[in-house]
């Protein structure tokens, strides 16, 4: 029973890779996308509800989040026509997050992915904004602003 949240997280990783083998204009892609997003909410909630939240589970959840974002990016970014400034902004966020990890490794001798409220809000907004980006860049621009704040806040949480 205590492994159910981790199993859900592993299924999200498998589903993320499944996105790579589906056409994003098909229903299967978006069903898998939705299930991955719901599982991201379910695994943490269930871990807390069953009182079985662990550092390993939190790290696994973060790895699954990275996997999901990377697979979605691999499929979706080539089809989106995003302005250069938005690409640069995304690059700045990646650099900040990478520096946070390097700092964590140097200071604490381990990777750390804090599950701050700002990071959770960023993930939720990103999940919603991705499909909307086909219509307008405004939702993804809002996510970029929140993600910038979350990345900066994450650096303070790791200090």
mmCIF file of C-alpha atoms in Angstrom:
data_model
loop_
_atom_site.group_PDB
_atom_site.id
_atom_site.type_symbol
_atom_site.label_atom_id
_atom_site.label_comp_id
_atom_site.label_asym_id
_atom_site.label_seq_id
_atom_site.Cartn_x
_atom_site.Cartn_y
_atom_site.Cartn_z
ATOM 1 C CA UNK A 1 0.000 0.000 0.000
ATOM 2 C CA UNK A 2 2.833 2.399 0.794
ATOM 3 C CA UNK A 3 4.363 1.941 -2.654
ATOM 4 C CA UNK A 4 1.232 3.021 -4.564
ATOM 5 C CA UNK A 5 2.327 6.700 -4.864
ATOM 6 C CA UNK A 6 5.719 5.633 -6.257
ATOM 7 C CA UNK A 7 4.026 3.237 -8.688
ATOM 8 C CA UNK A 8 1.807 6.093 -9.895
ATOM 9 C CA UNK A 9 4.923 8.243 -10.336
ATOM 10 C CA UNK A 10 6.647 5.487 -12.348
ATOM 11 C CA UNK A 11 3.535 5.150 -14.506
ATOM 12 C CA UNK A 12 3.763 8.908 -15.184
ATOM 13 C CA UNK A 13 7.312 8.403 -16.407
ATOM 14 C CA UNK A 14 6.171 5.575 -18.681
ATOM 15 C CA UNK A 15 3.282 7.702 -19.926
ATOM 16 C CA UNK A 16 5.676 10.572 -20.603
ATOM 17 C CA UNK A 17 7.750 8.339 -22.853
ATOM 18 C CA UNK A 18 4.504 7.113 -24.407
ATOM 19 C CA UNK A 19 3.853 10.667 -25.579
ATOM 20 C CA UNK A 20 6.898 10.379 -27.826
ATOM 21 C CA UNK A 21 5.245 7.551 -29.772
ATOM 22 C CA UNK A 22 1.911 9.282 -30.324
ATOM 23 C CA UNK A 23 0.886 11.924 -32.809
ATOM 24 C CA UNK A 24 0.089 15.088 -30.889
ATOM 25 C CA UNK A 25 -2.917 15.717 -33.113
ATOM 26 C CA UNK A 26 -4.399 12.418 -31.964
ATOM 27 C CA UNK A 27 -6.698 11.735 -29.052
ATOM 28 C CA UNK A 28 -4.284 9.202 -27.490
ATOM 29 C CA UNK A 29 -1.604 11.882 -27.039
ATOM 30 C CA UNK A 30 -3.933 14.177 -25.128
ATOM 31 C CA UNK A 31 -5.418 11.365 -23.039
ATOM 32 C CA UNK A 32 -1.908 10.326 -21.970
ATOM 33 C CA UNK A 33 -1.052 14.005 -21.398
ATOM 34 C CA UNK A 34 -4.097 14.409 -19.149
ATOM 35 C CA UNK A 35 -3.419 11.203 -17.236
ATOM 36 C CA UNK A 36 0.189 12.244 -16.647
ATOM 37 C CA UNK A 37 -0.976 15.599 -15.300
ATOM 38 C CA UNK A 38 -3.575 14.022 -13.027
ATOM 39 C CA UNK A 39 -1.079 11.454 -11.777
ATOM 40 C CA UNK A 40 1.266 14.288 -10.793
ATOM 41 C CA UNK A 41 -1.423 15.562 -8.456
ATOM 42 C CA UNK A 42 -2.499 12.106 -7.285
ATOM 43 C CA UNK A 43 0.875 10.674 -6.286
ATOM 44 C CA UNK A 44 1.792 13.453 -3.848
ATOM 45 C CA UNK A 45 -1.705 13.681 -2.419
ATOM 46 C CA UNK A 46 -1.843 9.919 -1.920
ATOM 47 C CA UNK A 47 1.624 9.818 -0.339
ATOM 48 C CA UNK A 48 0.516 12.403 2.212
ATOM 49 C CA UNK A 49 -2.871 10.725 2.751
ATOM 50 C CA UNK A 50 -1.268 7.295 3.343
ATOM 51 C CA UNK A 51 1.453 8.903 5.465
ATOM 52 C CA UNK A 52 4.151 7.351 3.269
ATOM 53 C CA UNK A 53 5.835 10.439 1.810
ATOM 54 C CA UNK A 54 9.598 9.900 1.548
ATOM 55 C CA UNK A 55 12.614 11.768 0.219
ATOM 56 C CA UNK A 56 12.999 9.006 -2.373
ATOM 57 C CA UNK A 57 9.390 9.458 -3.467
ATOM 58 C CA UNK A 58 9.829 13.234 -3.685
ATOM 59 C CA UNK A 59 12.991 12.801 -5.776
ATOM 60 C CA UNK A 60 11.240 10.256 -7.998
ATOM 61 C CA UNK A 61 8.349 12.712 -8.422
ATOM 62 C CA UNK A 62 10.763 15.457 -9.466
ATOM 63 C CA UNK A 63 12.454 13.132 -11.951
ATOM 64 C CA UNK A 64 9.038 12.193 -13.375
ATOM 65 C CA UNK A 65 8.185 15.903 -13.682
ATOM 66 C CA UNK A 66 11.412 16.535 -15.592
ATOM 67 C CA UNK A 67 10.727 13.526 -17.812
ATOM 68 C CA UNK A 68 7.172 14.727 -18.535
ATOM 69 C CA UNK A 69 8.285 18.279 -19.362
ATOM 70 C CA UNK A 70 11.154 17.017 -21.544
ATOM 71 C CA UNK A 71 8.934 14.618 -23.514
ATOM 72 C CA UNK A 72 6.255 17.272 -23.989
ATOM 73 C CA UNK A 73 8.873 19.776 -25.093
ATOM 74 C CA UNK A 74 10.364 17.276 -27.544
ATOM 75 C CA UNK A 75 6.962 16.759 -29.174
ATOM 76 C CA UNK A 76 5.443 20.221 -28.950
ATOM 77 C CA UNK A 77 8.201 22.816 -29.266
ATOM 78 C CA UNK A 78 9.063 22.058 -32.911
ATOM 79 C CA UNK A 79 5.449 22.747 -33.872
ATOM 80 C CA UNK A 80 5.042 26.009 -31.962
ATOM 81 C CA UNK A 81 6.108 29.322 -33.393
ATOM 82 C CA UNK A 82 7.352 31.054 -30.266
ATOM 83 C CA UNK A 83 9.073 34.444 -30.354
ATOM 84 C CA UNK A 84 12.820 34.577 -29.719
ATOM 85 C CA UNK A 85 12.384 36.555 -26.486
ATOM 86 C CA UNK A 86 10.305 33.705 -25.034
ATOM 87 C CA UNK A 87 13.017 31.169 -25.928
ATOM 88 C CA UNK A 88 15.592 33.406 -24.231
ATOM 89 C CA UNK A 89 13.381 33.733 -21.177
ATOM 90 C CA UNK A 90 13.030 29.944 -20.987
ATOM 91 C CA UNK A 91 16.814 29.680 -21.268
ATOM 92 C CA UNK A 92 17.253 32.058 -18.338
ATOM 93 C CA UNK A 93 14.902 29.923 -16.230
ATOM 94 C CA UNK A 94 16.859 26.777 -17.140
ATOM 95 C CA UNK A 95 20.147 28.484 -16.218
ATOM 96 C CA UNK A 96 18.749 29.614 -12.848
ATOM 97 C CA UNK A 97 17.478 26.106 -12.086
ATOM 98 C CA UNK A 98 20.794 24.567 -13.167
ATOM 99 C CA UNK A 99 22.690 26.996 -10.931
ATOM 100 C CA UNK A 100 20.378 26.056 -8.057
ATOM 101 C CA UNK A 101 21.293 22.397 -8.553
ATOM 102 C CA UNK A 102 25.007 23.116 -8.811
ATOM 103 C CA UNK A 103 24.765 25.190 -5.646
ATOM 104 C CA UNK A 104 22.902 22.376 -3.878
ATOM 105 C CA UNK A 105 25.531 19.832 -4.919
ATOM 106 C CA UNK A 106 28.366 22.091 -3.763
ATOM 107 C CA UNK A 107 26.728 23.098 -0.474
ATOM 108 C CA UNK A 108 24.833 19.934 0.477
ATOM 109 C CA UNK A 109 26.500 17.264 -1.664
ATOM 110 C CA UNK A 110 23.169 16.252 -3.191
ATOM 111 C CA UNK A 111 20.617 17.266 -5.793
ATOM 112 C CA UNK A 112 17.554 18.856 -4.331
ATOM 113 C CA UNK A 113 14.247 19.644 -5.981
ATOM 114 C CA UNK A 114 12.213 21.633 -3.456
ATOM 115 C CA UNK A 115 8.490 21.158 -3.790
ATOM 116 C CA UNK A 116 7.705 24.790 -3.023
ATOM 117 C CA UNK A 117 4.243 26.191 -3.563
ATOM 118 C CA UNK A 118 5.619 28.324 -6.408
ATOM 119 C CA UNK A 119 7.032 25.226 -8.128
ATOM 120 C CA UNK A 120 3.702 23.430 -7.722
ATOM 121 C CA UNK A 121 1.793 26.417 -9.131
ATOM 122 C CA UNK A 122 4.257 26.597 -12.037
ATOM 123 C CA UNK A 123 3.733 22.923 -12.839
ATOM 124 C CA UNK A 124 -0.056 23.260 -12.710
ATOM 125 C CA UNK A 125 -0.070 26.383 -14.871
ATOM 126 C CA UNK A 126 2.334 24.798 -17.350
ATOM 127 C CA UNK A 127 0.074 21.758 -17.634
ATOM 128 C CA UNK A 128 -2.884 24.020 -18.469
ATOM 129 C CA UNK A 129 -0.947 26.474 -20.664
ATOM 130 C CA UNK A 130 0.640 23.950 -23.027
ATOM 131 C CA UNK A 131 -2.552 23.192 -24.993
ATOM 132 C CA UNK A 132 -3.521 26.886 -24.924
ATOM 133 C CA UNK A 133 -0.176 27.869 -26.480
ATOM 134 C CA UNK A 134 -1.483 26.696 -29.854
ATOM 135 C CA UNK A 135 -3.928 29.610 -29.666
ATOM 136 C CA UNK A 136 -1.929 32.343 -27.884
ATOM 137 C CA UNK A 137 1.470 32.890 -26.256
ATOM 138 C CA UNK A 138 -0.103 34.812 -23.362
ATOM 139 C CA UNK A 139 -0.664 31.705 -21.156
ATOM 140 C CA UNK A 140 2.896 30.457 -21.615
ATOM 141 C CA UNK A 141 4.212 33.978 -20.944
ATOM 142 C CA UNK A 142 2.348 33.985 -17.624
ATOM 143 C CA UNK A 143 3.860 30.583 -16.830
ATOM 144 C CA UNK A 144 7.319 31.969 -17.647
ATOM 145 C CA UNK A 145 6.807 34.782 -15.144
ATOM 146 C CA UNK A 146 5.663 32.398 -12.409
ATOM 147 C CA UNK A 147 8.453 29.936 -13.286
ATOM 148 C CA UNK A 148 11.047 32.713 -12.983
ATOM 149 C CA UNK A 149 9.798 33.566 -9.511
ATOM 150 C CA UNK A 150 9.728 29.850 -8.578
ATOM 151 C CA UNK A 151 13.283 29.301 -9.813
ATOM 152 C CA UNK A 152 14.590 32.298 -7.850
ATOM 153 C CA UNK A 153 12.649 31.236 -4.746
ATOM 154 C CA UNK A 154 14.023 27.700 -5.135
ATOM 155 C CA UNK A 155 17.544 29.109 -4.839
ATOM 156 C CA UNK A 156 16.658 30.642 -1.468
ATOM 157 C CA UNK A 157 15.036 27.396 -0.312
ATOM 158 C CA UNK A 158 18.266 25.526 -1.089
ATOM 159 C CA UNK A 159 20.485 28.001 0.797
#
